[in-house]
XYZ file of C-alpha atoms in Angstrom:
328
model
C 17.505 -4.127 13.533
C 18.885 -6.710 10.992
C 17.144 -9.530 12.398
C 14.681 -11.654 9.750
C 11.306 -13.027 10.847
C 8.335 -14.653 9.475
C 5.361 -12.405 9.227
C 4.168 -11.837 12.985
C 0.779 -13.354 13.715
C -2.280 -10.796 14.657
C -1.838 -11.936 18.315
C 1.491 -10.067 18.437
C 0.285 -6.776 17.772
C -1.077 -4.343 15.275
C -0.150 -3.649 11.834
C 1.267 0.156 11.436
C 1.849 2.182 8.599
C 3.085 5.727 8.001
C 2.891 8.235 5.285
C 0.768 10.523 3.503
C -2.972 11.075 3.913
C -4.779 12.953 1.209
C -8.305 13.396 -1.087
C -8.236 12.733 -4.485
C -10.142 14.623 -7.115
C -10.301 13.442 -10.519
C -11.558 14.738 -13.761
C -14.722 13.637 -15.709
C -12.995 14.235 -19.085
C -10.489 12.218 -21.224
C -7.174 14.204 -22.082
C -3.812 15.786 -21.075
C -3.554 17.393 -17.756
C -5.173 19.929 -16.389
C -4.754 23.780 -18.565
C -8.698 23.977 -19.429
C -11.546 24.211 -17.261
C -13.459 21.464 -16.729
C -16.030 18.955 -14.326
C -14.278 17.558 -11.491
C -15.185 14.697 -8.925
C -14.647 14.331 -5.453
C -13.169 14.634 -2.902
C -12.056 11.025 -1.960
C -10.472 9.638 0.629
C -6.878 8.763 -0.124
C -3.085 8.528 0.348
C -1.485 4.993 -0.453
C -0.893 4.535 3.286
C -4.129 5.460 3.871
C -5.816 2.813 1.508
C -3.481 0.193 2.534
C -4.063 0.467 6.210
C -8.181 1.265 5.606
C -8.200 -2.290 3.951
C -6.416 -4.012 6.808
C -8.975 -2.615 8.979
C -11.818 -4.003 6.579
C -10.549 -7.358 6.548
C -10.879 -7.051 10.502
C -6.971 -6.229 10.815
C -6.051 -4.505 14.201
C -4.066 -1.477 12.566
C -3.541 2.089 12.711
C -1.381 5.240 11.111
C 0.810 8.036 12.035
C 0.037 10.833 9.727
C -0.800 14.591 10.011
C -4.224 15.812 8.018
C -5.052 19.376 8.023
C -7.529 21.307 10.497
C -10.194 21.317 7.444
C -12.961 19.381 5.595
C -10.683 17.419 3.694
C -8.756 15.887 6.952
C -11.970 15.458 8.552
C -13.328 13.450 5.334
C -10.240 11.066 5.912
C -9.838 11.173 9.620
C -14.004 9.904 9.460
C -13.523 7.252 7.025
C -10.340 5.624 8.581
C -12.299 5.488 12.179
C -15.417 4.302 10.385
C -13.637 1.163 9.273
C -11.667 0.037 11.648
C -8.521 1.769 11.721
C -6.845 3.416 14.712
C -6.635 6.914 14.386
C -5.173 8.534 17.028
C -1.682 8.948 15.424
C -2.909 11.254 13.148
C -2.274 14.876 14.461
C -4.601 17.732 12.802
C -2.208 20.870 12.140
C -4.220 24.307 11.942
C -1.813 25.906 10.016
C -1.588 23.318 7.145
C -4.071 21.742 4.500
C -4.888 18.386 4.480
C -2.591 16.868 1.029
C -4.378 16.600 -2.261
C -3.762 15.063 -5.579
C -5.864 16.266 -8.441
C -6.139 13.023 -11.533
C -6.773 13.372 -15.376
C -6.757 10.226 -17.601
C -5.035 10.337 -21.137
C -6.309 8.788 -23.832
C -3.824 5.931 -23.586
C -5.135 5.212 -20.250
C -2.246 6.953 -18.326
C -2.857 9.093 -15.273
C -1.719 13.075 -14.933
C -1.707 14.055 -11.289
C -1.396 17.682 -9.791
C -0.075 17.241 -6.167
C 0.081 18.645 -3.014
C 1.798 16.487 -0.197
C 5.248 17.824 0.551
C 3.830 21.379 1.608
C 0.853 19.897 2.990
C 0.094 18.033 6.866
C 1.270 14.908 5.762
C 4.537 16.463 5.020
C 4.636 17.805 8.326
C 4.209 14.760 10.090
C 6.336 14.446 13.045
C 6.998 11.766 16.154
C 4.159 12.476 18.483
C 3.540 10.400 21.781
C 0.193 9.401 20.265
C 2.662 7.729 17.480
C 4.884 6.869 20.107
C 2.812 5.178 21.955
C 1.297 3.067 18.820
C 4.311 1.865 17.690
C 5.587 0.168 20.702
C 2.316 -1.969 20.879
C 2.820 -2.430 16.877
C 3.186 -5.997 15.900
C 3.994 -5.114 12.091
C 5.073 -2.350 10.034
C 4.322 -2.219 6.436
C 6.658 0.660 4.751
C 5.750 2.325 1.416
C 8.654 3.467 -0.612
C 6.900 6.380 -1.702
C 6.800 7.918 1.605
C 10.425 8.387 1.804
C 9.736 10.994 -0.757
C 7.543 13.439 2.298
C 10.191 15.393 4.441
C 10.417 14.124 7.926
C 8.689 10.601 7.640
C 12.011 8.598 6.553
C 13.529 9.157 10.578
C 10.065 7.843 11.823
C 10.027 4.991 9.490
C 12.873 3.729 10.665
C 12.547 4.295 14.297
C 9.320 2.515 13.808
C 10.919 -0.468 12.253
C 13.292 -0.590 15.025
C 11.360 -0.366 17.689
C 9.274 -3.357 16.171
C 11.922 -5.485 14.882
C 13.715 -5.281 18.807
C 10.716 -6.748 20.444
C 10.124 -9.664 17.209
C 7.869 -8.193 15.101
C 7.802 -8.204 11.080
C 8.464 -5.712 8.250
C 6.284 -5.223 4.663
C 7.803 -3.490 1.974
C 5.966 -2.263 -1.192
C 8.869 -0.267 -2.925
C 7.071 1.794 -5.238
C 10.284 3.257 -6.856
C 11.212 4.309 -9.991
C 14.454 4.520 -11.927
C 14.864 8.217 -11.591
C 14.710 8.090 -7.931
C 17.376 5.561 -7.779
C 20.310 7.771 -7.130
C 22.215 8.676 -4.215
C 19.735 8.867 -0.949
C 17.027 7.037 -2.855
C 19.053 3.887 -3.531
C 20.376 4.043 0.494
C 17.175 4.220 1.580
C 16.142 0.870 -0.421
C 19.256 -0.879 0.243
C 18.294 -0.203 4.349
C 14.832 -1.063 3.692
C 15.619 -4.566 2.244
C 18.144 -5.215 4.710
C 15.230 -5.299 6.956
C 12.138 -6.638 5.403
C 10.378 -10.001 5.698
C 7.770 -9.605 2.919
C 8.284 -7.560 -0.390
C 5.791 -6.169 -2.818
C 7.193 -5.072 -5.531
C 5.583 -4.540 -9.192
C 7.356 -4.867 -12.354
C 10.430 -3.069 -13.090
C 10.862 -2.833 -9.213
C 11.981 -6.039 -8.897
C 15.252 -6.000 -10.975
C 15.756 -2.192 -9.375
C 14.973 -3.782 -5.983
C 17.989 -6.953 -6.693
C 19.711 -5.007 -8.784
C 19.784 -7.530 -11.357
C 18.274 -8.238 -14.702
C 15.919 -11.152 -14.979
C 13.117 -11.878 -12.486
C 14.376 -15.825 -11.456
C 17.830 -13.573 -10.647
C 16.286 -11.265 -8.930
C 14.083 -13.027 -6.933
C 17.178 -15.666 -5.743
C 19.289 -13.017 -4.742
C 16.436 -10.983 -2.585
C 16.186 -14.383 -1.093
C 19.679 -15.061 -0.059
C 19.563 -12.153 1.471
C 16.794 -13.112 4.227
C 13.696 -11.968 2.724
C 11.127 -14.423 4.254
C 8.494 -13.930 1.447
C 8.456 -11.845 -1.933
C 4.976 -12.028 -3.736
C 5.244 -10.250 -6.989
C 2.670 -7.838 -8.207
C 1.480 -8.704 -11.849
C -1.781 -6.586 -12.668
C -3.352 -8.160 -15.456
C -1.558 -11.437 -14.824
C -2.017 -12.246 -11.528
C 0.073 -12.457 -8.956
C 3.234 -15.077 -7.935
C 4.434 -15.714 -4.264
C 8.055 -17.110 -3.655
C 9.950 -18.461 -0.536
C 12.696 -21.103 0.688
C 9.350 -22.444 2.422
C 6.854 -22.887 -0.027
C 8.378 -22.295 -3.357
C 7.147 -20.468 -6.209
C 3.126 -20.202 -6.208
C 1.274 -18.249 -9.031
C -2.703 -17.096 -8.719
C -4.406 -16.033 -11.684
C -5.852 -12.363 -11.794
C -9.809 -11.916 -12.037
C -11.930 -10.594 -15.173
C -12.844 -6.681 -14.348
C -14.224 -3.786 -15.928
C -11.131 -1.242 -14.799
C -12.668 1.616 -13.860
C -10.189 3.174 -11.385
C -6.836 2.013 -10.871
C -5.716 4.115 -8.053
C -5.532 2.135 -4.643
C -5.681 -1.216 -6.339
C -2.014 -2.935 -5.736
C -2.218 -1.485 -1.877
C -5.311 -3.453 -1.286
C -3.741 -6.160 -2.852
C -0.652 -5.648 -0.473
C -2.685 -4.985 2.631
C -5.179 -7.871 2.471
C -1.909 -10.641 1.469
C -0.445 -9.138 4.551
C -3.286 -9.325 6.773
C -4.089 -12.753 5.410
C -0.764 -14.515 6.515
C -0.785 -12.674 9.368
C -3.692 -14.325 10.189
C -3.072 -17.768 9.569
C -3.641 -18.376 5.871
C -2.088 -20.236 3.277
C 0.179 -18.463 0.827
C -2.084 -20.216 -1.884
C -4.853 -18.347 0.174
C -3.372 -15.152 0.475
C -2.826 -14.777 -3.060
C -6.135 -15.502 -4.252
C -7.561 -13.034 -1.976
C -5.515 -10.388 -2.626
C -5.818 -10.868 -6.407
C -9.771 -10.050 -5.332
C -9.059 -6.986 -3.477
C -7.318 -5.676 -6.203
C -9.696 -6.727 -9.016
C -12.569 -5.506 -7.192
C -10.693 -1.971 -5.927
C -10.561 -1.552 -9.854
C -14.286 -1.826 -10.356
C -15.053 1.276 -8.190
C -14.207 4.918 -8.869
C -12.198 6.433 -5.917
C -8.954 5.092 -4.355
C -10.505 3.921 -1.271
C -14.168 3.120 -2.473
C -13.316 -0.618 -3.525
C -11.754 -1.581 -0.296
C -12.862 -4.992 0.929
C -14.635 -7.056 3.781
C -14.151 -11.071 3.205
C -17.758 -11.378 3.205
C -17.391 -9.200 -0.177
C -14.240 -10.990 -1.343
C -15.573 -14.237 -0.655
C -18.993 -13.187 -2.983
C -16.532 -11.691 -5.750
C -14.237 -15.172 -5.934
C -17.477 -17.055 -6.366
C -19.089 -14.580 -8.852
C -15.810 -13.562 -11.404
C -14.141 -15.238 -13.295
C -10.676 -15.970 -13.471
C -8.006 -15.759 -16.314
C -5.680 -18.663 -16.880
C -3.229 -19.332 -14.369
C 0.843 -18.344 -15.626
């Protein structure tokens, strides 16, 4: 399971993910949380596994998802979507007996989000290892792990019997981490420290970089994830852009695209999924990078998590129609 790879080409197999599928409702008005009545939209289809693995499909990605949804309108809303585009559901079981996960979304003044959710007494934290899932992980040629889904009772044995299976027979490991100090103690921290000794491509954002090294200072950080046997580590920057780094190729920095923000949600796994399924299918970093500053520029621009996911016909049109910032 320790073995190191470069990201598996598309011929190899499909990319997997696993985790929590949900719909997202979000107020219409401004404020704190959620202790007044007031207009709501939605539902939308979401779940950061969800989004990620709907915009692999999009780009033309072979890819599915082991998840559990609900026996109700809401699973069938996601279940619909996910086929729609591409991806391959039939890893995700529908449980009678539970509701499909939710996550209700306010924005503050400030810009900051306030979510109600429900995923850990929902489907998705019911998820278990079917044969369905069973049988889609052994044909699996990648696995791309959110941290956040360590958090859903259950999923963390399946995540790593999926990145076993796949790692024995030469496939590749993504790894957004998604963490946050709190989290960082005790099972959390173990969990990361597995997950890196594992991954060939890391996504991290911010702050999750030092947590990820465990070291202050990003030129640190980023040589010591290195030594360790990370193939690639392309650092999330929002408004910045976006900077890949490797023994291979170096350090390589895109410049982020000039949006209207009107929804945030979804926007760094788009990003995530499409510089994934770009290298997986031959492109440049250089390439990669640019596109998947697109997909999460242009994820921005619509309202709903999973709304602004991208074909490369529409990436293509939004490179050639936005501009850029200044490169770092």
């Amino acid at each position: 399971m320790n073995s190191r790879h470069t990201l598996a080409p598309e011929s190899f197999g499909p990319t997997i993910t696993i985790g929590e599928i949900l719909v997202e409702i979000m107020a219409t008005t401004v404020g704190d949380g959620f202790r007044e009545a007031q207009s709501l939209i939605g539902p939308f289809p979401s779940g950061a596994p969800a989004i990620f693995i709907d915009q692999v499909a999009r780009l033309g990605g072979a890819c599915g998802i082991v998840s559990a949804v609900g026996d109700d309108d809401f699973g069938r809303l996601n279940v619909e979507r996910l086929e729609r585009d591409g991806v391959d559901v039939s890893a995700i079981a529908v449980l009678p007996d539970m509701p499909t996960g939710s996550a209700f979304v306010r924005y503050r003044p400030d810009g900051a989000r306030d979510f109600v959710f429900n995923i850990a007494k929902s489907a998705s934290g019911c998820t278990t290892m079917t044969e369905a899932a069973r049988v889609l992980i052994a044909r699996a040629g990648h696995v791309h792990v959110m941290g956040s889904a360590f958090a859903i009772p259950g999923i963390a044995p399946i995540l790593l019997d999926a990145v076993s299976i796949v790692k024995a027979r030469g496939g590749s490991v993504s790894f957004d981490p998604n963490i946050r100090k709190e989290l960082m103690g005790g099972e959390g921290k173990r969990q990361l420290e597995d997950m890196l000794a594992v991954t060939d491509l890391l996504l991290p954002s911010g702050e999750e970089l030092s947590l990820a090294a465990g070291i202050d200072g990003e030129a640190g950080a980023i040589d010591s994830l290195l030594s360790r046997g990370i193939s690639e580590i392309v650092l999330k920057r929002g408004r910045e852009g976006s900077s890949h780094y490797s023994r291979t190729h170096g350090a390589l920095h895109a410049p982020a695209f000039t949006v209207e923000e009107i929804d945030p949600t979804g926007a760094g796994d788009c990003f995530g999924a499409t510089y994934l399924t770009c290298r997986r299918k031959g492109h440049s970093p250089e390439q990669a990078l640019r596109y998947a500053n697109a997909a999460g520029a242009r994820n921005v621009t619509k309202q709903g998590p999973m709304e602004g996911t991208s074909s490369f016909f529409e990436l293509d049109h939004f490179i050639a129609t936005t501009r850029s910032e200044v490169s770092l």
